[in-house]
Amino acid sequence: MSAAPATDVRPGHTGPDGSGPAGQPAGRWARLLREFTHGKVGFTLGFSITVAIVLNPIFAPPFTVVLGRSITVGLVLLLAYVLAGQWRQRWVPRWLAQALAVALAAPLATLGVYLVSTGGDFIAFVQHPARVAGFVWISGSALALGLVLALGALVRDREAAVREREAQARSLQLQFQLERAELERQAVDARLALLTAQIEPHFLFNTLANVQALVETGSPRAAEVLRSLVAYLRAALPRLHEGGLPTLANEVTLVQSYLELMHLRMPDRLQFSVSVPSDLQGLRFAPMALLTLVENAVRHGVDPSEDGGRIDVGGCAEGAHGLRLWVADTGVGLSGHGAQGTGLANLRERLLTLYGPHARLELSEHSPHGVRAEIVVPDVRGPAAPAA
């Protein structure tokens, strides 16, 4: 037997015989005793009593003697079965070791019982035909039925092992699915972060270009516009990096601030309205999505128009599980819109990533002139995000 690892040995503590750590022999005996369950012991006693009753009519000794011999042999068979169950599977499988142990223990245990009755005189035992016949009957019955019972128990053990392996396989499969879902979620988050990073400079460069144009024309409103831009950026930029989806109310606030900023830039050429029902503003919504449409309407719709135009932002519930948002402008129409630009392309990809193939971005002509852009997404109702 190999020595126990140093981490398992407590200095100064030995077993009852002083030969090793105190916990190891006790642990082995405890495991062995646990194998002698009430079911196994009860079945062995019942089986032994049944054998004694069946064989008693053909035996000369009293029933108590036959019963004692039968119970003794039965308990020895149980002990052999349990001890063989502790066999380490190196060269012989455990089930084969248990079957061989029962087959060997049956005649040896019966022989031992009869030798006790003769005082250990093997010659006297062999020369007594009745005792030899009894030995054959008891050992044969024990051997045949013991092997059947041992094999039956082994079948049950193997079935239990199969069920345990299946349970472990299901557990591993579930764990794999959970890990795969987590990896997919992380991939989606990384993709959204990349797309948001692309939208952020796109939007900032466009806004700064508008402010630059205002300053270069010497407009007296430049300082007021710049102050509005600083206030807007202070509110907008932190939200780009918050975890999770912000609410639609956050997006409406940004849209309102942006349109007010653009109105300061061209007060006579831009009119706007923002009307999103309050009961929808608690919904989780993709950041910068609605703002991208508004910025697109200003840059490609109203700004190129000689007469300017109007931008109306609205929203409504779409059936029981849908949300529809729109941005309608009276600018130059689809011919001037960047329908295939980076901003709208990224927005389409973000909607697909967040909401799946049912989400869509639609552009259409707006009567009498202009463009109507609509976002349709699944309903993601939920409580508003807590304040930072």
CSV table of C-alpha atoms in Angstrom, one decimal:
chain,number,residue,atom,x,y,z
A,1,MET,CA,0.0,0.0,0.0
A,2,SER,CA,1.5,3.4,-1.0
A,3,ALA,CA,2.1,6.0,1.6
A,4,ALA,CA,-0.5,8.7,2.2
A,5,PRO,CA,0.2,12.2,0.7
A,6,ALA,CA,2.0,14.5,3.1
A,7,THR,CA,-1.0,16.9,3.1
A,8,ASP,CA,-3.3,14.3,4.6
A,9,VAL,CA,-1.1,13.4,7.6
A,10,ARG,CA,-1.3,15.4,10.7
A,11,PRO,CA,2.0,15.3,12.7
A,12,GLY,CA,1.7,13.3,15.9
A,13,HIS,CA,-1.5,11.5,15.0
A,14,THR,CA,-1.5,7.8,14.2
A,15,GLY,CA,-4.0,5.1,13.8
A,16,PRO,CA,-5.0,2.6,16.6
A,17,ASP,CA,-2.1,0.4,15.6
A,18,GLY,CA,0.3,3.3,15.3
A,19,SER,CA,1.1,2.4,11.7
A,20,GLY,CA,-0.5,5.3,9.9
A,21,PRO,CA,-2.7,8.4,9.9
A,22,ALA,CA,-5.7,8.2,12.1
A,23,GLY,CA,-8.3,9.1,9.5
A,24,GLN,CA,-7.4,6.5,6.8
A,25,PRO,CA,-8.3,3.1,8.5
A,26,ALA,CA,-11.5,4.6,10.0
A,27,GLY,CA,-12.4,5.9,6.6
A,28,ARG,CA,-11.9,2.5,4.9
A,29,TRP,CA,-13.9,0.7,7.6
A,30,ALA,CA,-16.7,3.3,7.4
A,31,ARG,CA,-17.0,2.9,3.6
A,32,LEU,CA,-17.0,-0.9,4.0
A,33,LEU,CA,-19.7,-0.8,6.7
A,34,ARG,CA,-21.9,1.5,4.6
A,35,GLU,CA,-22.1,-1.3,2.0
A,36,PHE,CA,-23.9,-3.6,4.5
A,37,THR,CA,-27.3,-1.9,4.0
A,38,HIS,CA,-30.5,-2.9,5.7
A,39,GLY,CA,-31.8,-4.2,2.4
A,40,LYS,CA,-28.8,-6.4,1.7
A,41,VAL,CA,-28.6,-7.9,5.2
A,42,GLY,CA,-32.4,-8.4,5.4
A,43,PHE,CA,-32.5,-10.1,2.0
A,44,THR,CA,-29.5,-12.4,2.9
A,45,LEU,CA,-31.2,-13.5,6.2
A,46,GLY,CA,-34.5,-14.1,4.4
A,47,PHE,CA,-32.8,-16.1,1.7
A,48,SER,CA,-30.9,-18.1,4.3
A,49,ILE,CA,-34.0,-18.9,6.3
A,50,THR,CA,-35.8,-20.0,3.1
A,51,VAL,CA,-32.9,-22.4,2.2
A,52,ALA,CA,-33.0,-23.8,5.7
A,53,ILE,CA,-36.7,-24.5,5.5
A,54,VAL,CA,-36.4,-26.1,2.1
A,55,LEU,CA,-33.5,-28.4,3.1
A,56,ASN,CA,-34.5,-29.2,6.7
A,57,PRO,CA,-36.6,-32.3,5.7
A,58,ILE,CA,-33.6,-34.1,4.2
A,59,PHE,CA,-31.2,-33.3,7.1
A,60,ALA,CA,-30.9,-35.3,10.3
A,61,PRO,CA,-29.8,-32.4,12.6
A,62,PRO,CA,-32.4,-30.2,14.3
A,63,PHE,CA,-33.8,-27.2,12.3
A,64,THR,CA,-31.8,-24.8,14.5
A,65,VAL,CA,-28.6,-26.4,13.4
A,66,VAL,CA,-29.5,-26.3,9.7
A,67,LEU,CA,-30.7,-22.7,10.1
A,68,GLY,CA,-27.5,-21.7,11.8
A,69,ARG,CA,-25.4,-23.2,9.0
A,70,SER,CA,-27.5,-21.6,6.3
A,71,ILE,CA,-27.3,-18.1,7.9
A,72,THR,CA,-23.6,-18.4,8.4
A,73,VAL,CA,-23.0,-19.4,4.8
A,74,GLY,CA,-25.3,-16.6,3.6
A,75,LEU,CA,-23.5,-13.9,5.7
A,76,VAL,CA,-20.1,-15.1,4.4
A,77,LEU,CA,-21.4,-14.8,0.8
A,78,LEU,CA,-22.6,-11.3,1.6
A,79,LEU,CA,-19.2,-10.4,3.1
A,80,ALA,CA,-17.4,-11.8,0.0
A,81,TYR,CA,-19.6,-9.9,-2.3
A,82,VAL,CA,-19.1,-6.6,-0.4
A,83,LEU,CA,-15.3,-7.1,-0.1
A,84,ALA,CA,-15.0,-7.9,-3.8
A,85,GLY,CA,-16.9,-4.7,-4.5
A,86,GLN,CA,-14.0,-2.7,-3.1
A,87,TRP,CA,-11.7,-4.3,-5.7
A,88,ARG,CA,-9.7,-1.8,-7.6
A,89,GLN,CA,-10.3,-2.3,-11.3
A,90,ARG,CA,-6.8,-2.9,-12.7
A,91,TRP,CA,-6.8,-6.4,-14.3
A,92,VAL,CA,-10.2,-7.8,-13.4
A,93,PRO,CA,-13.4,-5.9,-13.7
A,94,ARG,CA,-15.3,-5.4,-10.4
A,95,TRP,CA,-18.4,-7.3,-11.5
A,96,LEU,CA,-16.2,-10.3,-12.4
A,97,ALA,CA,-14.3,-10.1,-9.1
A,98,GLN,CA,-17.6,-10.1,-7.2
A,99,ALA,CA,-19.0,-13.1,-9.1
A,100,LEU,CA,-15.8,-15.1,-8.6
A,101,ALA,CA,-15.8,-14.2,-4.9
A,102,VAL,CA,-19.3,-15.5,-4.4
A,103,ALA,CA,-18.5,-18.7,-6.4
A,104,LEU,CA,-15.4,-19.3,-4.3
A,105,ALA,CA,-17.0,-18.4,-0.9
A,106,ALA,CA,-20.0,-20.7,-1.3
A,107,PRO,CA,-18.1,-24.1,-1.0
A,108,LEU,CA,-15.4,-22.8,1.3
A,109,ALA,CA,-17.9,-21.3,3.8
A,110,THR,CA,-20.0,-24.5,3.7
A,111,LEU,CA,-16.8,-26.6,4.3
A,112,GLY,CA,-15.8,-24.4,7.2
A,113,VAL,CA,-19.2,-24.8,8.8
A,114,TYR,CA,-19.0,-28.6,8.6
A,115,LEU,CA,-15.4,-28.7,9.8
A,116,VAL,CA,-16.5,-26.7,12.9
A,117,SER,CA,-19.1,-29.4,13.6
A,118,THR,CA,-16.5,-32.2,13.4
A,119,GLY,CA,-13.9,-30.3,15.5
A,120,GLY,CA,-11.7,-29.7,12.4
A,121,ASP,CA,-11.4,-33.4,11.6
A,122,PHE,CA,-11.5,-33.4,7.8
A,123,ILE,CA,-11.2,-37.2,7.6
A,124,ALA,CA,-14.2,-37.6,9.8
A,125,PHE,CA,-16.2,-35.2,7.6
A,126,VAL,CA,-15.3,-37.0,4.4
A,127,GLN,CA,-16.1,-40.5,5.9
A,128,HIS,CA,-19.6,-39.3,6.9
A,129,PRO,CA,-21.9,-39.6,3.9
A,130,ALA,CA,-24.7,-37.6,5.4
A,131,ARG,CA,-22.4,-34.7,6.1
A,132,VAL,CA,-20.9,-34.8,2.6
A,133,ALA,CA,-24.5,-34.9,1.2
A,134,GLY,CA,-25.4,-31.9,3.4
A,135,PHE,CA,-22.2,-30.1,2.2
A,136,VAL,CA,-23.2,-30.7,-1.4
A,137,TRP,CA,-26.8,-29.5,-0.9
A,138,ILE,CA,-25.9,-26.4,1.0
A,139,SER,CA,-22.9,-25.4,-1.1
A,140,GLY,CA,-24.6,-26.2,-4.3
A,141,SER,CA,-27.7,-24.2,-3.4
A,142,ALA,CA,-25.6,-21.3,-2.1
A,143,LEU,CA,-23.4,-21.4,-5.2
A,144,ALA,CA,-26.3,-21.4,-7.7
A,145,LEU,CA,-28.6,-19.0,-6.0
A,146,GLY,CA,-25.7,-16.8,-4.7
A,147,LEU,CA,-24.3,-16.4,-8.2
A,148,VAL,CA,-27.8,-15.5,-9.6
A,149,LEU,CA,-28.3,-13.0,-6.8
A,150,ALA,CA,-24.8,-11.5,-7.3
A,151,LEU,CA,-25.3,-11.1,-11.0
A,152,GLY,CA,-28.7,-9.5,-10.5
A,153,ALA,CA,-27.2,-7.1,-8.0
A,154,LEU,CA,-24.4,-6.3,-10.4
A,155,VAL,CA,-26.9,-5.7,-13.2
A,156,ARG,CA,-28.7,-3.2,-10.9
A,157,ASP,CA,-25.4,-1.6,-10.1
A,158,ARG,CA,-24.5,-1.2,-13.7
A,159,GLU,CA,-27.9,0.2,-14.5
A,160,ALA,CA,-27.4,2.7,-11.7
A,161,ALA,CA,-23.9,3.6,-13.2
A,162,VAL,CA,-25.5,4.1,-16.6
A,163,ARG,CA,-28.1,6.4,-15.2
A,164,GLU,CA,-25.4,8.3,-13.4
A,165,ARG,CA,-23.4,8.7,-16.5
A,166,GLU,CA,-26.5,9.8,-18.4
A,167,ALA,CA,-27.2,12.4,-15.7
A,168,GLN,CA,-23.6,13.6,-15.9
A,169,ALA,CA,-23.8,13.8,-19.7
A,170,ARG,CA,-27.0,15.8,-19.5
A,171,SER,CA,-25.4,18.1,-16.9
A,172,LEU,CA,-22.3,18.5,-19.1
A,173,GLN,CA,-24.6,19.2,-22.1
A,174,LEU,CA,-26.5,21.8,-20.2
A,175,GLN,CA,-23.3,23.4,-19.0
A,176,PHE,CA,-22.0,23.4,-22.6
A,177,GLN,CA,-25.2,25.1,-23.7
A,178,LEU,CA,-25.0,27.7,-21.0
A,179,GLU,CA,-21.4,28.4,-21.8
A,180,ARG,CA,-22.2,28.6,-25.5
A,181,ALA,CA,-25.1,31.1,-24.8
A,182,GLU,CA,-22.8,33.2,-22.7
A,183,LEU,CA,-20.1,33.2,-25.5
A,184,GLU,CA,-22.8,34.2,-28.0
A,185,ARG,CA,-24.0,37.0,-25.7
A,186,GLN,CA,-20.4,38.2,-25.3
A,187,ALA,CA,-20.0,38.2,-29.1
A,188,VAL,CA,-23.2,40.2,-29.6
A,189,ASP,CA,-22.0,42.7,-26.9
A,190,ALA,CA,-18.6,43.0,-28.6
A,191,ARG,CA,-20.3,43.5,-32.0
A,192,LEU,CA,-22.6,46.2,-30.6
A,193,ALA,CA,-19.7,47.9,-29.0
A,194,LEU,CA,-17.8,48.0,-32.3
A,195,LEU,CA,-20.8,49.4,-34.2
A,196,THR,CA,-21.5,52.0,-31.5
A,197,ALA,CA,-17.8,53.0,-31.7
A,198,GLN,CA,-18.3,53.5,-35.5
A,199,ILE,CA,-21.5,55.6,-35.0
A,200,GLU,CA,-20.0,57.8,-32.3
A,201,PRO,CA,-17.3,59.5,-34.4
A,202,HIS,CA,-19.6,59.6,-37.4
A,203,PHE,CA,-22.1,61.6,-35.4
A,204,LEU,CA,-19.6,63.8,-33.6
A,205,PHE,CA,-17.8,64.8,-36.8
A,206,ASN,CA,-21.1,65.7,-38.5
A,207,THR,CA,-22.1,67.8,-35.5
A,208,LEU,CA,-18.8,69.6,-35.2
A,209,ALA,CA,-18.9,70.3,-39.0
A,210,ASN,CA,-22.2,72.1,-38.4
A,211,VAL,CA,-20.8,74.1,-35.6
A,212,GLN,CA,-17.7,75.0,-37.7
A,213,ALA,CA,-19.9,76.2,-40.5
A,214,LEU,CA,-21.8,78.4,-38.1
A,215,VAL,CA,-18.6,79.9,-36.6
A,216,GLU,CA,-17.1,80.5,-40.1
A,217,THR,CA,-20.2,82.5,-41.2
A,218,GLY,CA,-19.7,84.8,-38.2
A,219,SER,CA,-23.2,84.1,-36.8
A,220,PRO,CA,-23.8,85.9,-33.5
A,221,ARG,CA,-25.5,82.8,-32.3
A,222,ALA,CA,-22.3,80.8,-32.4
A,223,ALA,CA,-21.6,81.1,-28.7
A,224,GLU,CA,-25.1,80.0,-27.8
A,225,VAL,CA,-24.9,77.1,-30.2
A,226,LEU,CA,-21.5,76.0,-28.8
A,227,ARG,CA,-22.8,76.1,-25.2
A,228,SER,CA,-25.8,74.0,-26.3
A,229,LEU,CA,-23.4,71.5,-28.0
A,230,VAL,CA,-21.3,71.2,-24.9
A,231,ALA,CA,-24.4,70.6,-22.7
A,232,TYR,CA,-25.7,68.0,-25.3
A,233,LEU,CA,-22.4,66.1,-25.4
A,234,ARG,CA,-22.2,66.0,-21.6
A,235,ALA,CA,-25.5,64.2,-21.6
A,236,ALA,CA,-25.0,62.1,-24.7
A,237,LEU,CA,-21.4,60.7,-24.5
A,238,PRO,CA,-21.7,58.9,-21.1
A,239,ARG,CA,-24.8,57.0,-22.4
A,240,LEU,CA,-22.8,55.6,-25.2
A,241,HIS,CA,-20.8,53.5,-22.8
A,242,GLU,CA,-23.4,52.5,-20.3
A,243,GLY,CA,-24.0,48.7,-19.9
A,244,GLY,CA,-27.3,47.3,-21.2
A,245,LEU,CA,-29.9,49.1,-23.3
A,246,PRO,CA,-31.0,52.5,-22.2
A,247,THR,CA,-34.7,53.5,-22.3
A,248,LEU,CA,-36.6,55.1,-25.1
A,249,ALA,CA,-36.9,58.1,-22.8
A,250,ASN,CA,-33.1,58.6,-22.9
A,251,GLU,CA,-33.2,58.5,-26.7
A,252,VAL,CA,-36.1,61.0,-26.9
A,253,THR,CA,-34.2,63.4,-24.6
A,254,LEU,CA,-31.1,63.2,-26.9
A,255,VAL,CA,-33.3,63.7,-30.0
A,256,GLN,CA,-35.0,66.7,-28.4
A,257,SER,CA,-31.6,68.2,-27.5
A,258,TYR,CA,-30.1,67.6,-30.9
A,259,LEU,CA,-33.0,69.2,-32.7
A,260,GLU,CA,-32.9,72.2,-30.4
A,261,LEU,CA,-29.2,72.5,-31.2
A,262,MET,CA,-29.9,72.3,-35.0
A,263,HIS,CA,-32.7,74.8,-34.6
A,264,LEU,CA,-30.3,77.3,-33.1
A,265,ARG,CA,-28.0,76.8,-36.1
A,266,MET,CA,-30.8,77.5,-38.7
A,267,PRO,CA,-33.8,79.0,-36.8
A,268,ASP,CA,-35.6,80.1,-40.0
A,269,ARG,CA,-35.1,76.8,-41.9
A,270,LEU,CA,-35.9,74.1,-39.4
A,271,GLN,CA,-39.0,73.4,-37.5
A,272,PHE,CA,-39.6,70.2,-35.5
A,273,SER,CA,-41.8,68.3,-33.1
A,274,VAL,CA,-41.2,65.3,-30.9
A,275,SER,CA,-44.2,63.2,-29.9
A,276,VAL,CA,-43.6,59.8,-28.4
A,277,PRO,CA,-46.3,58.5,-26.0
A,278,SER,CA,-45.1,58.5,-22.4
A,279,ASP,CA,-46.3,54.9,-21.8
A,280,LEU,CA,-43.7,53.8,-24.4
A,281,GLN,CA,-40.8,55.7,-23.1
A,282,GLY,CA,-40.0,53.1,-20.4
A,283,LEU,CA,-39.1,50.5,-23.1
A,284,ARG,CA,-35.5,49.4,-23.6
A,285,PHE,CA,-34.3,50.7,-26.9
A,286,ALA,CA,-31.1,50.7,-28.9
A,287,PRO,CA,-28.9,53.7,-28.1
A,288,MET,CA,-28.4,56.3,-30.9
A,289,ALA,CA,-30.9,54.5,-33.2
A,290,LEU,CA,-33.6,57.2,-33.3
A,291,LEU,CA,-30.9,59.9,-33.2
A,292,THR,CA,-29.2,58.5,-36.2
A,293,LEU,CA,-32.4,58.9,-38.3
A,294,VAL,CA,-32.9,62.4,-37.0
A,295,GLU,CA,-29.3,63.4,-37.8
A,296,ASN,CA,-29.8,61.8,-41.3
A,297,ALA,CA,-32.9,63.8,-41.9
A,298,VAL,CA,-31.1,67.1,-40.9
A,299,ARG,CA,-28.0,66.4,-42.9
A,300,HIS,CA,-29.5,64.8,-46.1
A,301,GLY,CA,-33.1,66.2,-46.0
A,302,VAL,CA,-33.6,69.6,-44.5
A,303,ASP,CA,-30.1,71.1,-44.8
A,304,PRO,CA,-29.7,70.7,-48.6
A,305,SER,CA,-33.2,72.1,-49.2
A,306,GLU,CA,-33.3,75.8,-50.2
A,307,ASP,CA,-36.4,76.4,-48.1
A,308,GLY,CA,-35.4,74.2,-45.2
A,309,GLY,CA,-38.1,71.9,-43.8
A,310,ARG,CA,-39.8,70.3,-40.9
A,311,ILE,CA,-38.9,67.2,-38.9
A,312,ASP,CA,-41.6,65.3,-37.0
A,313,VAL,CA,-40.6,62.5,-34.6
A,314,GLY,CA,-43.2,60.1,-33.3
A,315,GLY,CA,-43.9,56.6,-32.1
A,316,CYS,CA,-46.7,54.1,-31.4
A,317,ALA,CA,-47.2,50.5,-30.3
A,318,GLU,CA,-47.3,48.0,-33.1
A,319,GLY,CA,-49.9,45.4,-32.2
A,320,ALA,CA,-49.4,43.5,-29.0
A,321,HIS,CA,-45.6,42.9,-29.3
A,322,GLY,CA,-44.3,45.6,-31.5
A,323,LEU,CA,-43.0,49.2,-31.4
A,324,ARG,CA,-42.9,51.6,-34.4
A,325,LEU,CA,-40.9,54.8,-34.4
A,326,TRP,CA,-40.7,57.3,-37.3
A,327,VAL,CA,-38.8,60.4,-38.4
A,328,ALA,CA,-40.6,62.3,-41.2
A,329,ASP,CA,-39.0,65.3,-42.9
A,330,THR,CA,-40.1,67.7,-45.7
A,331,GLY,CA,-36.6,68.0,-47.2
A,332,VAL,CA,-35.3,67.1,-50.6
A,333,GLY,CA,-36.6,63.5,-50.6
A,334,LEU,CA,-34.9,60.1,-51.2
A,335,SER,CA,-32.6,61.5,-53.9
A,336,GLY,CA,-30.7,63.5,-51.4
A,337,HIS,CA,-30.8,61.0,-48.5
A,338,GLY,CA,-27.8,58.8,-47.7
A,339,ALA,CA,-29.9,55.6,-47.9
A,340,GLN,CA,-26.7,53.5,-48.2
A,341,GLY,CA,-24.5,55.6,-45.9
A,342,THR,CA,-22.4,54.3,-43.0
A,343,GLY,CA,-24.9,55.5,-40.4
A,344,LEU,CA,-28.0,53.8,-41.8
A,345,ALA,CA,-26.0,50.6,-42.7
A,346,ASN,CA,-24.7,50.4,-39.1
A,347,LEU,CA,-28.1,51.0,-37.8
A,348,ARG,CA,-29.6,48.2,-39.8
A,349,GLU,CA,-26.9,45.8,-38.5
A,350,ARG,CA,-27.4,46.9,-34.9
A,351,LEU,CA,-31.2,46.3,-35.2
A,352,LEU,CA,-30.6,42.9,-36.6
A,353,THR,CA,-28.1,42.0,-33.9
A,354,LEU,CA,-30.3,43.3,-31.0
A,355,TYR,CA,-33.8,42.3,-32.1
A,356,GLY,CA,-33.3,39.6,-34.8
A,357,PRO,CA,-34.6,39.4,-38.4
A,358,HIS,CA,-38.1,40.8,-37.5
A,359,ALA,CA,-36.7,44.2,-36.8
A,360,ARG,CA,-36.5,46.5,-39.8
A,361,LEU,CA,-35.6,49.9,-41.0
A,362,GLU,CA,-37.8,51.3,-43.8
A,363,LEU,CA,-37.4,54.4,-45.9
A,364,SER,CA,-40.3,55.8,-48.0
A,365,GLU,CA,-41.3,59.0,-49.8
A,366,HIS,CA,-43.2,61.5,-47.6
A,367,SER,CA,-46.0,63.5,-49.1
A,368,PRO,CA,-45.8,66.1,-50.6
A,369,HIS,CA,-42.0,65.8,-50.5
A,370,GLY,CA,-39.4,64.5,-48.1
A,371,VAL,CA,-38.6,61.1,-46.5
A,372,ARG,CA,-40.3,59.0,-43.8
A,373,ALA,CA,-37.9,56.7,-42.0
A,374,GLU,CA,-39.5,54.0,-39.7
A,375,ILE,CA,-38.0,51.6,-37.2
A,376,VAL,CA,-40.1,48.6,-36.3
A,377,VAL,CA,-38.7,46.4,-33.4
A,378,PRO,CA,-40.1,43.7,-31.1
A,379,ASP,CA,-41.6,45.0,-27.9
A,380,VAL,CA,-39.0,45.0,-25.1
A,381,ARG,CA,-41.1,46.3,-22.3
A,382,GLY,CA,-39.5,46.6,-18.9
A,383,PRO,CA,-38.9,49.0,-16.1
A,384,ALA,CA,-36.9,52.1,-16.7
A,385,ALA,CA,-33.2,52.0,-16.0
A,386,PRO,CA,-32.2,53.2,-12.6
A,387,ALA,CA,-30.7,56.6,-12.3
A,388,ALA,CA,-26.9,56.7,-12.3
